[in-house]
CSV table of C-alpha atoms in Angstrom, one decimal:
chain,number,residue,atom,x,y,z
L,30,MET,CA,0.2,-0.1,-0.2
L,31,GLY,CA,1.6,3.1,-1.1
L,32,PRO,CA,1.6,6.7,0.8
L,33,VAL,CA,-1.7,8.2,1.5
L,34,GLY,CA,-2.6,11.4,0.6
L,35,PHE,CA,-3.3,14.4,-2.0
L,36,GLY,CA,-1.8,17.4,-3.9
L,37,SER,CA,1.0,18.6,-2.2
L,38,PHE,CA,-0.7,17.2,1.6
L,39,ALA,CA,0.7,13.7,2.9
L,40,PHE,CA,-0.2,11.5,5.8
L,41,THR,CA,1.7,8.2,5.4
L,42,GLY,CA,4.8,7.4,4.3
L,43,GLY,CA,8.6,7.6,4.9
L,44,GLY,CA,7.5,8.0,8.5
L,45,THR,CA,5.3,11.1,8.0
L,46,PHE,CA,3.1,9.6,9.9
L,47,ILE,CA,5.0,10.1,13.2
L,48,ASN,CA,6.0,13.5,12.2
L,49,LEU,CA,2.3,14.6,12.1
L,50,VAL,CA,1.5,12.7,15.4
L,51,ALA,CA,4.3,14.7,17.1
L,52,ALA,CA,3.6,18.3,15.5
L,53,THR,CA,-0.1,17.7,15.7
L,54,THR,CA,0.3,17.1,20.1
L,55,ASN,CA,2.8,19.8,19.9
L,56,ALA,CA,0.8,22.2,18.6
L,57,LEU,CA,-2.1,21.7,21.1
L,58,ASN,CA,0.5,22.0,24.0
L,59,GLY,CA,1.4,25.3,22.3
L,60,ALA,CA,-1.9,26.8,22.0
L,61,LEU,CA,-2.6,25.6,25.6
L,62,LEU,CA,0.5,26.9,26.8
L,63,ALA,CA,-0.3,30.1,25.2
L,64,ARG,CA,-3.4,30.3,27.0
L,65,ARG,CA,-2.0,29.8,30.7
L,66,PRO,CA,-2.1,32.7,32.6
L,67,ASP,CA,1.4,33.0,33.3
L,68,HIS,CA,2.6,32.6,29.4
L,69,TYR,CA,-0.6,34.9,28.2
L,70,LYS,CA,0.4,38.6,27.1
L,71,ASN,CA,-2.6,39.7,25.5
L,72,PHE,CA,-2.2,37.6,22.4
L,73,THR,CA,-4.6,38.1,19.2
L,74,VAL,CA,-6.5,34.8,18.1
L,75,VAL,CA,-3.5,35.1,15.1
L,76,GLY,CA,-1.2,35.0,17.9
L,77,ILE,CA,-2.5,31.8,19.4
L,78,LEU,CA,-2.1,30.4,16.5
L,79,LEU,CA,1.2,31.3,16.0
L,80,MET,CA,2.0,29.9,18.9
L,81,ALA,CA,0.6,26.7,18.2
L,82,LEU,CA,2.5,26.4,14.9
L,83,LEU,CA,5.7,26.9,17.2
L,84,GLY,CA,5.3,24.5,19.3
L,85,GLY,CA,4.3,22.0,16.8
L,86,ILE,CA,7.0,22.9,13.9
L,87,GLY,CA,9.8,25.1,15.8
L,88,GLY,CA,11.5,21.8,16.9
L,89,GLY,CA,11.3,20.1,13.9
L,90,VAL,CA,12.4,22.8,11.9
L,91,SER,CA,15.3,23.0,14.8
L,92,ARG,CA,16.2,19.5,14.0
L,93,ASP,CA,16.4,19.6,10.5
L,94,VAL,CA,18.0,22.6,10.5
L,95,LEU,CA,21.1,21.2,12.3
L,96,VAL,CA,21.4,18.4,9.5
L,97,GLY,CA,20.9,20.6,6.6
L,98,ARG,CA,17.5,19.4,5.4
L,99,VAL,CA,14.6,21.1,3.9
L,100,ARG,CA,11.9,21.1,6.7
L,101,ALA,CA,9.0,18.4,5.4
L,102,ALA,CA,6.4,21.0,6.9
L,103,LEU,CA,7.3,23.4,4.2
L,104,THR,CA,6.9,20.6,1.4
L,105,ASN,CA,4.2,18.9,3.1
L,106,SER,CA,1.3,21.1,3.7
L,107,SER,CA,-0.4,18.5,6.3
L,108,HIS,CA,2.0,19.8,9.5
L,109,ILE,CA,0.7,23.7,8.9
L,110,ALA,CA,-2.7,22.4,8.4
L,111,LEU,CA,-3.2,20.1,11.4
L,112,CYS,CA,-1.2,22.9,13.5
L,113,LEU,CA,-3.2,25.1,12.8
L,114,LEU,CA,-6.2,22.7,13.6
L,115,ALA,CA,-4.9,21.6,16.4
L,116,GLY,CA,-4.4,25.8,17.8
L,117,PHE,CA,-8.1,26.5,17.3
L,118,VAL,CA,-9.1,23.1,19.2
L,119,GLY,CA,-6.5,24.3,22.1
L,120,TYR,CA,-7.4,27.9,22.2
L,121,HIS,CA,-11.1,26.4,22.9
L,122,LEU,CA,-10.1,24.1,25.3
L,123,ALA,CA,-7.3,26.0,28.0
L,124,TYR,CA,-9.7,27.5,30.3
L,125,ASP,CA,-13.4,25.7,31.5
L,126,LYS,CA,-16.0,27.6,33.7
L,127,GLY,CA,-14.0,30.0,36.5
L,128,GLN,CA,-10.9,30.4,34.2
L,129,LEU,CA,-8.8,27.5,35.7
L,130,PHE,CA,-6.1,25.8,33.2
L,131,ARG,CA,-6.9,22.8,32.4
L,132,GLU,CA,-3.1,21.6,33.8
L,133,GLY,CA,-4.2,18.2,33.2
L,134,LEU,CA,-5.0,18.2,29.8
L,135,PHE,CA,-1.9,20.1,29.4
L,136,GLN,CA,0.5,17.8,31.0
L,137,PHE,CA,-1.2,14.7,29.0
L,138,VAL,CA,-0.3,16.4,25.9
L,139,THR,CA,3.1,16.7,26.7
L,140,SER,CA,3.6,13.5,27.8
L,141,PHE,CA,1.9,12.0,24.8
L,142,ALA,CA,4.3,14.3,22.5
L,143,LEU,CA,7.4,14.8,23.7
L,144,PRO,CA,8.5,10.7,23.4
L,145,TRP,CA,6.9,11.1,20.1
L,146,TYR,CA,9.3,13.7,18.6
L,147,ALA,CA,12.3,12.4,20.7
L,148,ILE,CA,12.2,9.3,18.1
L,149,VAL,CA,11.6,11.3,15.2
L,150,GLY,CA,15.0,13.3,15.8
L,151,ALA,CA,16.6,10.3,16.9
L,152,GLN,CA,15.5,8.3,13.6
L,153,THR,CA,16.8,11.6,11.7
L,154,GLY,CA,20.1,11.5,13.5
L,155,VAL,CA,20.4,8.0,12.2
L,156,ASP,CA,19.3,8.3,8.6
L,157,VAL,CA,21.6,11.2,8.3
L,158,GLY,CA,25.0,8.9,9.7
L,159,LEU,CA,25.1,10.5,13.2
L,160,PRO,CA,26.9,8.7,15.8
L,161,VAL,CA,25.0,8.0,18.6
L,162,LEU,CA,25.7,11.5,20.7
L,163,GLY,CA,24.5,13.3,17.6
L,164,SER,CA,21.6,11.6,17.3
L,165,LEU,CA,20.6,12.0,21.2
L,166,ALA,CA,21.3,15.7,20.8
L,167,LEU,CA,18.6,15.3,17.5
L,168,ALA,CA,16.3,13.3,20.3
L,169,VAL,CA,16.5,16.2,22.4
L,170,VAL,CA,16.7,19.9,20.2
L,171,GLY,CA,13.4,17.7,18.4
L,172,PRO,CA,10.9,17.7,21.6
L,173,THR,CA,12.2,20.6,23.2
L,174,ALA,CA,12.9,23.9,21.0
L,175,GLY,CA,9.1,24.1,20.4
L,176,ARG,CA,8.6,24.7,24.3
L,177,PHE,CA,11.8,26.6,24.3
L,178,LEU,CA,10.4,29.7,21.1
L,179,ILE,CA,7.2,29.7,23.2
L,180,ASP,CA,8.5,30.6,26.5
L,181,ILE,CA,10.9,32.9,25.1
L,182,SER,CA,8.3,34.6,23.0
L,183,CYS,CA,5.8,34.6,26.5
L,184,GLY,CA,9.0,36.2,28.2
L,185,VAL,CA,9.4,33.3,30.9
L,186,PRO,CA,12.2,31.5,31.8
L,187,PRO,CA,12.7,28.1,29.0
L,188,LYS,CA,11.5,25.6,31.1
L,189,GLN,CA,14.2,23.3,29.8
L,190,PHE,CA,16.7,25.2,32.4
L,191,LEU,CA,13.7,24.9,35.4
L,192,ARG,CA,13.3,22.4,38.0
L,193,GLY,CA,10.9,20.0,36.5
L,194,GLU,CA,9.6,16.4,35.9
L,195,TRP,CA,12.3,15.3,33.8
L,196,PHE,CA,11.5,16.9,30.9
L,197,VAL,CA,15.2,17.0,28.8
L,198,ALA,CA,16.0,13.5,30.7
L,199,ILE,CA,13.0,12.0,28.9
L,200,ALA,CA,13.5,13.1,25.7
L,201,ALA,CA,17.1,11.8,26.1
L,202,LEU,CA,16.2,8.3,27.4
L,203,THR,CA,13.6,7.9,24.9
L,204,GLY,CA,16.0,8.3,22.2
L,205,ALA,CA,18.3,6.4,23.6
L,206,VAL,CA,16.0,3.6,23.4
L,207,TRP,CA,15.3,3.6,20.0
L,208,ILE,CA,18.7,3.4,18.8
L,209,ALA,CA,19.4,0.7,21.4
L,210,LEU,CA,16.4,-1.5,19.7
L,211,ASP,CA,17.4,0.3,16.4
L,212,GLN,CA,20.5,-1.3,16.6
L,213,ALA,CA,19.3,-4.6,18.2
L,214,GLY,CA,17.8,-5.0,14.2
L,215,LEU,CA,14.0,-4.6,14.9
L,216,PRO,CA,12.0,-3.0,12.6
L,217,ARG,CA,10.6,0.4,13.2
L,218,THR,CA,7.1,-0.2,13.0
L,219,ALA,CA,8.2,-2.1,16.2
L,220,SER,CA,11.1,-0.1,17.8
L,221,ALA,CA,8.7,3.6,17.5
L,222,PRO,CA,5.8,2.4,19.6
L,223,LEU,CA,8.4,0.1,22.0
L,224,ALA,CA,10.7,3.6,22.6
L,225,PHE,CA,7.4,5.7,23.2
L,226,LEU,CA,5.8,3.1,25.9
L,227,ALA,CA,8.7,3.6,27.8
L,228,GLY,CA,8.8,7.6,27.3
L,229,PHE,CA,5.4,8.0,27.7
L,230,THR,CA,5.4,6.0,31.0
L,231,ILE,CA,8.1,7.0,32.7
L,232,ARG,CA,7.1,11.0,32.2
L,233,LEU,CA,3.6,10.1,33.4
L,234,THR,CA,5.1,8.4,36.6
L,235,ALA,CA,7.3,11.6,37.3
L,236,LEU,CA,4.7,13.3,37.5
L,237,TYR,CA,2.3,11.7,39.5
L,238,ARG,CA,5.4,11.0,41.6
L,239,THR,CA,6.9,14.3,41.6
L,240,TRP,CA,10.2,13.2,40.5
L,241,GLU,CA,12.1,16.5,39.8
L,242,GLU,CA,15.7,16.9,38.7
L,243,PRO,CA,18.1,17.7,41.6
L,244,LEU,CA,18.6,21.8,42.3
L,245,ALA,CA,21.9,23.6,41.5
L,246,ALA,CA,23.9,24.1,44.7
L,247,GLU,CA,23.0,27.8,45.1
L,248,PRO,CA,25.6,30.3,45.4
L,249,VAL,CA,25.5,32.3,48.5
L,250,GLY,CA,23.3,34.7,49.1
L,251,VAL,CA,20.9,33.8,46.2
L,252,TYR,CA,17.2,34.4,47.2
L,253,ARG,CA,15.3,31.0,46.1
L,254,HIS,CA,11.9,31.9,44.6
L,255,ASP,CA,9.0,29.9,45.1
L,256,ASP,CA,8.8,27.1,42.5
L,257,CYS,CA,5.5,28.2,40.8
L,258,ARG,CA,5.1,25.1,39.1
L,259,PRO,CA,1.7,23.5,37.9
L,260,LEU,CA,0.5,20.3,39.2
L,261,LEU,CA,-1.9,17.9,38.6
L,262,GLY,CA,-5.9,18.2,38.5
L,263,ARG,CA,-5.9,15.8,41.6
L,264,LYS,CA,-2.8,17.5,43.7
L,265,ILE,CA,-4.6,21.2,43.2
L,266,ALA,CA,-7.8,20.0,44.7
L,267,GLY,CA,-8.4,22.0,48.2
L,268,ARG,CA,-5.8,25.0,47.0
L,269,SER,CA,-6.9,28.4,48.1
L,270,THR,CA,-7.7,31.0,45.5
L,271,ARG,CA,-3.8,32.6,46.4
L,272,GLU,CA,-1.7,29.4,45.6
L,273,LEU,CA,-3.7,28.5,42.5
L,274,ARG,CA,-3.2,32.0,41.7
L,275,LEU,CA,0.5,32.0,42.6
L,276,LEU,CA,1.1,28.4,40.1
L,277,GLY,CA,-0.3,30.3,37.2
L,278,LEU,CA,-3.7,28.5,37.2
L,279,THR,CA,-6.1,31.1,37.4
L,280,VAL,CA,-6.7,34.9,36.5
L,281,GLU,CA,-6.6,37.6,38.3
L,282,PRO,CA,-10.7,38.9,38.9
L,283,HIS,CA,-11.5,42.0,37.3
L,284,GLU,CA,-12.8,44.6,39.9
L,285,GLU,CA,-15.3,46.7,38.7
L,286,PRO,CA,-14.7,50.9,38.4
L,287,GLY,CA,-14.7,52.4,41.7
L,288,ALA,CA,-15.4,49.1,43.9
L,289,GLY,CA,-13.5,48.8,46.6
L,290,ALA,CA,-13.8,47.7,50.1
L,291,PRO,CA,-17.4,48.1,52.2
L,292,SER,CA,-17.3,51.4,53.7
L,293,GLY,CA,-15.7,51.5,57.3
L,294,ARG,CA,-14.1,47.6,56.2
L,295,PRO,CA,-10.1,47.3,55.6
L,296,ALA,CA,-9.8,45.2,52.1
L,297,GLN,CA,-9.1,41.6,53.4
L,298,ASN,CA,-5.2,40.5,52.8
L,299,ASP,CA,-5.0,38.2,49.7
L,300,SER,CA,-2.8,36.0,52.1
L,301,HIS,CA,-5.9,35.2,53.7
L,302,ASP,CA,-7.5,33.4,50.8
L,303,GLN,CA,-9.8,30.4,51.5
L,304,SER,CA,-10.6,27.3,49.1
């Protein structure tokens, strides 16, 4: 059976399907991230869609530029079309009633996209004849460069450099598993799902168990900032309004002009907000 597609749109053949899965899920991730309160900067609808494109094809473009290839997103229209569609979906899924960011959905999509892009990066390195370490580097660049571009565009520190749930390490591990299986002689139809299962499982376990990269030793006198790290849905239950706001999961309430504390009563201190 030949490749599936029409015109400039291709959906299967030569690793195209895995590339599209990775790009589409990362684009959904990008739109969700751009709508998160700690990233949102009064973006337009077009801005959200551009963030989805950054997330969807940014890592792949960075990876292919490193190996001197024309990015498939420019020759196969399916990439851009599916990324824009995922961005539109993510725009509408980001919040529900009460403006609580759907962090569980965001983390699940991240966990799904990360291993796929790592596998594609490792495959690209092997295909162009890079050594193992070079292929591992592409396995890290592919799934993380898009997030780097979004964070920079939103004016927040890139996730790669902050304490978190083994973001870069999971990409490297997934790439290493795929390379090991490929060198063992497994066909790619078997090695890719197995490597994905390993990376996806460990990523979700790290989130559930709150496994994190160790912090570097701090120089004397450096102020330790609050983590302000997002948590999965089950871990935000019972949090106060202030705690949710510090975690970047709620939007500041809008006060009506002239509204304030009732006459004769001081405004309530936010530090005493209760859930």
